[in-house]
Amino acid sequence: MTGLFIAVLSGFFLALVAPWVHRLAPRRSGWILASLPFALTVYFVSYIGSLAHGDTFHAEFQWIPFLGINLTFLLDGLSLLFCLLITGIGTLVVIYSGGYLAGHSQLGRFYAYILMFMASMLGVVLSDNAIALFVFWELTSLSSFFLIGFDHEREASRVAALQALLVTGLGGLALMAGLLLMGQVYGTLELTQMMAQGGDALQSSHLFLPILFLVLAGAFTKSAQFPFHIWLPNAMEAPAPVSTYLHAATMVKAGVYLMARVNPLFMGSEVWFWMLVGAGAATMLLGAYLAMVQSDLKRILAYSTVSALGTLTFLLGLGTARAAEAAMAYLLVHGLYKGTLFLTAGAVDHGTGTRDVNELGGLRQAMPITALAAGLAALSMAGIPPFFGFIGKEAIYVASLESTTAQGFIVCASLVANLLFVAIGLIVGIRPFFGQLKETPHHPHEGSVDLWIGPLILGSLGLIAGLAPGAVGHDFVLRAASAVLGRPVETHLALWHGWNTAVALSLVTFAAGLTVFAIRKPLCNAMGALARGLAPVGPARGYFHLLDGTIGLARMVTRVFQSGYLNRYLLFVLFATVGLAGYTLFFRAGFSWPDTVLDVRFYEAGLVVVMLVAALAAVRSRNRLATVIALGVVGYGVGLIFLFFGAPDLAMTQILVETLTVILFVLVFFRLPRFVVLSRSAGMRLLDASIALATGGLMTALILTAVKVQWKPSISSYFSEHSYTLAKGHNIVNVILVDFRGFDTMGEITVLSVAGVGVYGLLKLRARKGDAS
């Protein structure tokens, strides 16, 4: 199954070369780059037949096997549905981007970002290993940060990108913790192996509730569930292709995918039910309400997307076969009509220079193809037969009516959200194109084929799927719903089930939605006044207060700990070391006095006395040269100790290092500032002395304990026996440094190299300042 690896990794490779492709063929780069997602769409379509018979496909690559981290991919009905949305809509978005951003100086970079995002999303929905899923999950947050902040010269874009990164990134860290705890409970990080063990093992664990809340924190932040929905509307600062791809079809669905994937493990829990149903219903109603009070096309669509995500979440929480079927059907419905509407909103903005619905009207003559695509999507969003949106809406009502818990609340919430969706669909997909033609900043005109082919295809698919619900249900919805529940289910999608309660609710929905659309002006004014009144206490204001508080705390900590004085840095580091290591040594591990500590020869004692006197002289000296000489005496004394105890190579190294250090100090004396004695109070001097003595005493105690205690068998004999046979070296110390512990040495060399580069940069900067003066 190397094809799954190629499918994911090819997107990252094309992202690397996308700027060069655009540079070579700037006018057709969108069509050229779209060939990859199109080929991937065809590739995933080839699996429909096999998956329809219940097959699944695995691919595994050993990544970090001793930690249980492998690059494992799983293709089943659920991941196939998401893969087709990601690659299919991705194809149209890449083509659309070439027309929408034509002539933009950074279009090549944009292609790189959006292809990177596509590959990351494929990694999320295909990963079977929890850690691999988390890695791709965070890559989607990173690439979306670049895409939302693409127009980085505008402050609003930068603020929106940062908000999206912080909210989804922090949720990703919570998700990582939850996945690691799941791995601890199940003894594996492979999701399929967790599913094989079942949800009882997890729900009976004392870690169940922490895992549930951590996983939902990751899913809710990604899929913009209340109160984490605030980042999604602000992300509309991104270009229209980004809004279409990330915020209608893919990224915001990642949280939905996660909840659907782990649903068999959490299903049946009361906490899981109420968290998903409660948060989903609240998000569904709030999003629809806030969409009604907006006038910007993209913000209307953004809040309606928040509402749709809430709908998907509460359907997953219901946990029934009909609810799983409705969730997967509505997932497809929403991807088709919302992708169309975002693309048409971008085309309208591109062709008229405005997205304000109050300034738009009568565009159908100037933009007939865009009007047709928007009309198809609007009718599907409103749930008008024979569009697939009608089938999805009926499936929601059927699932709500079958609920045995809080049925009245669930049905009423679904009814209110759906009737508002009728009005919203008419506002964004019908109103701008009908009525009297209004004056706009730009003369209205139809865009190039790049701008209308995508929305026309997606809008038409909503109609085609509605006319063939059996095929869509069998090939896509059925296997996806089975994966959501962890057991086979039957599909009931059809355009007509006869007269029943769901049909009656659909009729009420359409009639009430038309009424809301007719009285939208006074109604939106009243709703807007209420929204503005609640804004000061809403989560959006809370986010900025929290961000300001965090930045203020960081500034305070910086003022305290980053004062610019080396002695204060040393004080903090040594104080923390003495406190933490000292507590562990004396109160947890236990201090041990070695048996032979007093076996000291007279010349060893004399050497120690000389080193102590030299160290005291270095501390008390007011002359740099005397200080360097005193430190040199200490260093040479250490070399002699190595020599006394049979380590002449270490002694030679120590003496060479000390000699070089003394020479370097002497050479740079004339560049150093004048020697200044800092005036410090007696209390501060006493504190410095106490910390110094405590640090020295702690190190002495640690060494004495290390001499006495042997927790692990000694490896000295192993090095002696194998230094030549394994590493072909007679010098044991050298063999340890360059072979047995070669990675440690390489790390130390890397640190020194980086420090050297930094020093070189500082010297170059100083030289430039000198030349400028």
PDB file of N, CA and C in Angstrom, residues 411-467:
ATOM      1  N   VAL A 411     -35.187  18.255  18.742  1.00  0.00           N
ATOM      2  CA  VAL A 411     -35.992  18.533  17.559  1.00  0.00           C
ATOM      3  C   VAL A 411     -36.188  20.037  17.390  1.00  0.00           C
ATOM      4  N   CYS A 412     -36.504  20.728  18.471  1.00  0.00           N
ATOM      5  CA  CYS A 412     -36.711  22.176  18.379  1.00  0.00           C
ATOM      6  C   CYS A 412     -35.443  22.904  17.955  1.00  0.00           C
ATOM      7  N   ALA A 413     -34.301  22.490  18.510  1.00  0.00           N
ATOM      8  CA  ALA A 413     -33.033  23.119  18.129  1.00  0.00           C
ATOM      9  C   ALA A 413     -32.746  22.902  16.652  1.00  0.00           C
ATOM     10  N   SER A 414     -32.995  21.696  16.151  1.00  0.00           N
ATOM     11  CA  SER A 414     -32.777  21.409  14.733  1.00  0.00           C
ATOM     12  C   SER A 414     -33.707  22.236  13.865  1.00  0.00           C
ATOM     13  N   LEU A 415     -34.956  22.363  14.292  1.00  0.00           N
ATOM     14  CA  LEU A 415     -35.937  23.132  13.519  1.00  0.00           C
ATOM     15  C   LEU A 415     -35.535  24.595  13.419  1.00  0.00           C
ATOM     16  N   VAL A 416     -35.145  25.203  14.541  1.00  0.00           N
ATOM     17  CA  VAL A 416     -34.776  26.620  14.542  1.00  0.00           C
ATOM     18  C   VAL A 416     -33.545  26.854  13.661  1.00  0.00           C
ATOM     19  N   ALA A 417     -32.531  25.999  13.802  1.00  0.00           N
ATOM     20  CA  ALA A 417     -31.317  26.173  13.004  1.00  0.00           C
ATOM     21  C   ALA A 417     -31.614  26.006  11.520  1.00  0.00           C
ATOM     22  N   ASN A 418     -32.418  25.018  11.170  1.00  0.00           N
ATOM     23  CA  ASN A 418     -32.697  24.766   9.751  1.00  0.00           C
ATOM     24  C   ASN A 418     -33.535  25.876   9.121  1.00  0.00           C
ATOM     25  N   LEU A 419     -34.495  26.424   9.848  1.00  0.00           N
ATOM     26  CA  LEU A 419     -35.289  27.512   9.258  1.00  0.00           C
ATOM     27  C   LEU A 419     -34.446  28.772   9.067  1.00  0.00           C
ATOM     28  N   LEU A 420     -33.512  28.999   9.987  1.00  0.00           N
ATOM     29  CA  LEU A 420     -32.592  30.120   9.783  1.00  0.00           C
ATOM     30  C   LEU A 420     -31.674  29.863   8.592  1.00  0.00           C
ATOM     31  N   PHE A 421     -31.331  28.589   8.354  1.00  0.00           N
ATOM     32  CA  PHE A 421     -30.503  28.264   7.203  1.00  0.00           C
ATOM     33  C   PHE A 421     -31.240  28.548   5.897  1.00  0.00           C
ATOM     34  N   VAL A 422     -32.550  28.370   5.876  1.00  0.00           N
ATOM     35  CA  VAL A 422     -33.317  28.723   4.680  1.00  0.00           C
ATOM     36  C   VAL A 422     -33.145  30.202   4.372  1.00  0.00           C
ATOM     37  N   ALA A 423     -33.310  31.035   5.401  1.00  0.00           N
ATOM     38  CA  ALA A 423     -33.168  32.478   5.205  1.00  0.00           C
ATOM     39  C   ALA A 423     -31.743  32.846   4.818  1.00  0.00           C
ATOM     40  N   ILE A 424     -30.764  32.214   5.474  1.00  0.00           N
ATOM     41  CA  ILE A 424     -29.360  32.527   5.176  1.00  0.00           C
ATOM     42  C   ILE A 424     -29.017  32.136   3.743  1.00  0.00           C
ATOM     43  N   GLY A 425     -29.481  30.964   3.305  1.00  0.00           N
ATOM     44  CA  GLY A 425     -29.227  30.543   1.934  1.00  0.00           C
ATOM     45  C   GLY A 425     -29.787  31.521   0.925  1.00  0.00           C
ATOM     46  N   LEU A 426     -30.994  32.036   1.179  1.00  0.00           N
ATOM     47  CA  LEU A 426     -31.590  33.013   0.265  1.00  0.00           C
ATOM     48  C   LEU A 426     -30.830  34.336   0.303  1.00  0.00           C
ATOM     49  N   ILE A 427     -30.329  34.715   1.474  1.00  0.00           N
ATOM     50  CA  ILE A 427     -29.603  35.993   1.599  1.00  0.00           C
ATOM     51  C   ILE A 427     -28.299  35.960   0.823  1.00  0.00           C
ATOM     52  N   VAL A 428     -27.545  34.861   0.922  1.00  0.00           N
ATOM     53  CA  VAL A 428     -26.207  34.829   0.310  1.00  0.00           C
ATOM     54  C   VAL A 428     -26.224  34.292  -1.110  1.00  0.00           C
ATOM     55  N   GLY A 429     -27.228  33.474  -1.470  1.00  0.00           N
ATOM     56  CA  GLY A 429     -27.197  32.845  -2.784  1.00  0.00           C
ATOM     57  C   GLY A 429     -28.215  33.380  -3.770  1.00  0.00           C
ATOM     58  N   ILE A 430     -29.242  34.090  -3.286  1.00  0.00           N
ATOM     59  CA  ILE A 430     -30.293  34.590  -4.172  1.00  0.00           C
ATOM     60  C   ILE A 430     -30.317  36.118  -4.197  1.00  0.00           C
ATOM     61  N   ARG A 431     -30.331  36.734  -3.028  1.00  0.00           N
ATOM     62  CA  ARG A 431     -30.510  38.180  -2.947  1.00  0.00           C
ATOM     63  C   ARG A 431     -29.483  38.983  -3.751  1.00  0.00           C
ATOM     64  N   PRO A 432     -28.168  38.644  -3.725  1.00  0.00           N
ATOM     65  CA  PRO A 432     -27.207  39.469  -4.485  1.00  0.00           C
ATOM     66  C   PRO A 432     -27.436  39.443  -5.993  1.00  0.00           C
ATOM     67  N   PHE A 433     -28.169  38.449  -6.509  1.00  0.00           N
ATOM     68  CA  PHE A 433     -28.262  38.278  -7.950  1.00  0.00           C
ATOM     69  C   PHE A 433     -29.623  38.674  -8.516  1.00  0.00           C
ATOM     70  N   PHE A 434     -30.588  38.969  -7.645  1.00  0.00           N
ATOM     71  CA  PHE A 434     -31.913  39.322  -8.119  1.00  0.00           C
ATOM     72  C   PHE A 434     -32.286  40.699  -7.596  1.00  0.00           C
ATOM     73  N   GLY A 435     -33.364  41.234  -8.122  1.00  0.00           N
ATOM     74  CA  GLY A 435     -33.771  42.576  -7.763  1.00  0.00           C
ATOM     75  C   GLY A 435     -33.121  43.610  -8.659  1.00  0.00           C
ATOM     76  N   GLN A 436     -33.137  44.831  -8.204  1.00  0.00           N
ATOM     77  CA  GLN A 436     -32.590  45.946  -8.986  1.00  0.00           C
ATOM     78  C   GLN A 436     -31.076  45.969  -8.894  1.00  0.00           C
ATOM     79  N   LEU A 437     -30.423  46.205 -10.031  1.00  0.00           N
ATOM     80  CA  LEU A 437     -28.973  46.295 -10.064  1.00  0.00           C
ATOM     81  C   LEU A 437     -28.510  47.514  -9.273  1.00  0.00           C
ATOM     82  N   LYS A 438     -27.593  47.284  -8.337  1.00  0.00           N
ATOM     83  CA  LYS A 438     -27.100  48.369  -7.501  1.00  0.00           C
ATOM     84  C   LYS A 438     -25.701  48.782  -7.934  1.00  0.00           C
ATOM     85  N   GLU A 439     -25.374  49.999  -7.617  1.00  0.00           N
ATOM     86  CA  GLU A 439     -24.047  50.521  -7.956  1.00  0.00           C
ATOM     87  C   GLU A 439     -23.008  49.943  -7.000  1.00  0.00           C
ATOM     88  N   THR A 440     -21.911  49.453  -7.549  1.00  0.00           N
ATOM     89  CA  THR A 440     -20.843  48.835  -6.762  1.00  0.00           C
ATOM     90  C   THR A 440     -19.519  49.520  -7.067  1.00  0.00           C
ATOM     91  N   PRO A 441     -18.513  49.348  -6.203  1.00  0.00           N
ATOM     92  CA  PRO A 441     -17.216  50.002  -6.440  1.00  0.00           C
ATOM     93  C   PRO A 441     -16.612  49.663  -7.804  1.00  0.00           C
ATOM     94  N   HIS A 442     -16.779  48.428  -8.267  1.00  0.00           N
ATOM     95  CA  HIS A 442     -16.304  48.040  -9.591  1.00  0.00           C
ATOM     96  C   HIS A 442     -17.500  47.715 -10.472  1.00  0.00           C
ATOM     97  N   HIS A 443     -17.325  47.883 -11.770  1.00  0.00           N
ATOM     98  CA  HIS A 443     -18.381  47.510 -12.698  1.00  0.00           C
ATOM     99  C   HIS A 443     -18.544  45.991 -12.660  1.00  0.00           C
ATOM    100  N   PRO A 444     -19.735  45.475 -12.347  1.00  0.00           N
ATOM    101  CA  PRO A 444     -19.906  44.021 -12.221  1.00  0.00           C
ATOM    102  C   PRO A 444     -19.558  43.299 -13.518  1.00  0.00           C
ATOM    103  N   HIS A 445     -18.842  42.201 -13.384  1.00  0.00           N
ATOM    104  CA  HIS A 445     -18.467  41.415 -14.556  1.00  0.00           C
ATOM    105  C   HIS A 445     -18.190  39.975 -14.128  1.00  0.00           C
ATOM    106  N   GLU A 446     -18.423  39.070 -15.044  1.00  0.00           N
ATOM    107  CA  GLU A 446     -18.141  37.660 -14.803  1.00  0.00           C
ATOM    108  C   GLU A 446     -16.640  37.438 -14.857  1.00  0.00           C
ATOM    109  N   GLY A 447     -16.168  36.614 -13.962  1.00  0.00           N
ATOM    110  CA  GLY A 447     -14.743  36.329 -13.927  1.00  0.00           C
ATOM    111  C   GLY A 447     -14.347  35.330 -15.002  1.00  0.00           C
ATOM    112  N   SER A 448     -13.067  35.006 -15.010  1.00  0.00           N
ATOM    113  CA  SER A 448     -12.553  34.027 -15.955  1.00  0.00           C
ATOM    114  C   SER A 448     -13.067  32.637 -15.598  1.00  0.00           C
ATOM    115  N   VAL A 449     -12.790  31.669 -16.456  1.00  0.00           N
ATOM    116  CA  VAL A 449     -13.251  30.304 -16.232  1.00  0.00           C
ATOM    117  C   VAL A 449     -12.716  29.748 -14.914  1.00  0.00           C
ATOM    118  N   ASP A 450     -11.542  30.193 -14.514  1.00  0.00           N
ATOM    119  CA  ASP A 450     -10.980  29.744 -13.236  1.00  0.00           C
ATOM    120  C   ASP A 450     -11.906  30.054 -12.069  1.00  0.00           C
ATOM    121  N   LEU A 451     -12.648  31.156 -12.161  1.00  0.00           N
ATOM    122  CA  LEU A 451     -13.465  31.614 -11.048  1.00  0.00           C
ATOM    123  C   LEU A 451     -14.857  30.985 -11.016  1.00  0.00           C
ATOM    124  N   TRP A 452     -15.366  30.521 -12.147  1.00  0.00           N
ATOM    125  CA  TRP A 452     -16.729  29.989 -12.109  1.00  0.00           C
ATOM    126  C   TRP A 452     -16.833  28.490 -12.302  1.00  0.00           C
ATOM    127  N   ILE A 453     -15.776  27.843 -12.772  1.00  0.00           N
ATOM    128  CA  ILE A 453     -15.898  26.403 -13.015  1.00  0.00           C
ATOM    129  C   ILE A 453     -16.010  25.621 -11.702  1.00  0.00           C
ATOM    130  N   GLY A 454     -15.276  26.043 -10.688  1.00  0.00           N
ATOM    131  CA  GLY A 454     -15.331  25.351  -9.405  1.00  0.00           C
ATOM    132  C   GLY A 454     -16.699  25.413  -8.748  1.00  0.00           C
ATOM    133  N   PRO A 455     -17.248  26.617  -8.527  1.00  0.00           N
ATOM    134  CA  PRO A 455     -18.575  26.676  -7.906  1.00  0.00           C
ATOM    135  C   PRO A 455     -19.666  26.028  -8.755  1.00  0.00           C
ATOM    136  N   LEU A 456     -19.547  26.095 -10.073  1.00  0.00           N
ATOM    137  CA  LEU A 456     -20.562  25.468 -10.913  1.00  0.00           C
ATOM    138  C   LEU A 456     -20.533  23.949 -10.752  1.00  0.00           C
ATOM    139  N   ILE A 457     -19.349  23.363 -10.683  1.00  0.00           N
ATOM    140  CA  ILE A 457     -19.236  21.905 -10.501  1.00  0.00           C
ATOM    141  C   ILE A 457     -19.785  21.496  -9.140  1.00  0.00           C
ATOM    142  N   LEU A 458     -19.390  22.193  -8.089  1.00  0.00           N
ATOM    143  CA  LEU A 458     -19.843  21.829  -6.742  1.00  0.00           C
ATOM    144  C   LEU A 458     -21.352  22.012  -6.602  1.00  0.00           C
ATOM    145  N   GLY A 459     -21.874  23.117  -7.125  1.00  0.00           N
ATOM    146  CA  GLY A 459     -23.318  23.331  -7.060  1.00  0.00           C
ATOM    147  C   GLY A 459     -24.088  22.269  -7.814  1.00  0.00           C
ATOM    148  N   SER A 460     -23.585  21.873  -8.984  1.00  0.00           N
ATOM    149  CA  SER A 460     -24.247  20.844  -9.774  1.00  0.00           C
ATOM    150  C   SER A 460     -24.193  19.486  -9.076  1.00  0.00           C
ATOM    151  N   LEU A 461     -23.100  19.207  -8.392  1.00  0.00           N
ATOM    152  CA  LEU A 461     -22.995  17.937  -7.670  1.00  0.00           C
ATOM    153  C   LEU A 461     -24.034  17.838  -6.567  1.00  0.00           C
ATOM    154  N   GLY A 462     -24.397  18.972  -5.951  1.00  0.00           N
ATOM    155  CA  GLY A 462     -25.447  18.950  -4.945  1.00  0.00           C
ATOM    156  C   GLY A 462     -26.775  18.513  -5.531  1.00  0.00           C
ATOM    157  N   LEU A 463     -27.045  18.893  -6.773  1.00  0.00           N
ATOM    158  CA  LEU A 463     -28.271  18.476  -7.447  1.00  0.00           C
ATOM    159  C   LEU A 463     -28.178  17.018  -7.894  1.00  0.00           C
ATOM    160  N   ILE A 464     -27.036  16.633  -8.469  1.00  0.00           N
ATOM    161  CA  ILE A 464     -26.868  15.256  -8.952  1.00  0.00           C
ATOM    162  C   ILE A 464     -26.973  14.264  -7.799  1.00  0.00           C
ATOM    163  N   ALA A 465     -26.324  14.586  -6.661  1.00  0.00           N
ATOM    164  CA  ALA A 465     -26.389  13.701  -5.502  1.00  0.00           C
ATOM    165  C   ALA A 465     -27.817  13.571  -4.987  1.00  0.00           C
ATOM    166  N   GLY A 466     -28.587  14.654  -5.069  1.00  0.00           N
ATOM    167  CA  GLY A 466     -29.976  14.583  -4.642  1.00  0.00           C
ATOM    168  C   GLY A 466     -30.812  13.701  -5.536  1.00  0.00           C
ATOM    169  N   LEU A 467     -30.480  13.637  -6.813  1.00  0.00           N
ATOM    170  CA  LEU A 467     -31.220  12.794  -7.752  1.00  0.00           C
ATOM    171  C   LEU A 467     -30.794  11.336  -7.675  1.00  0.00           C
TER     172      LEU A 467
END
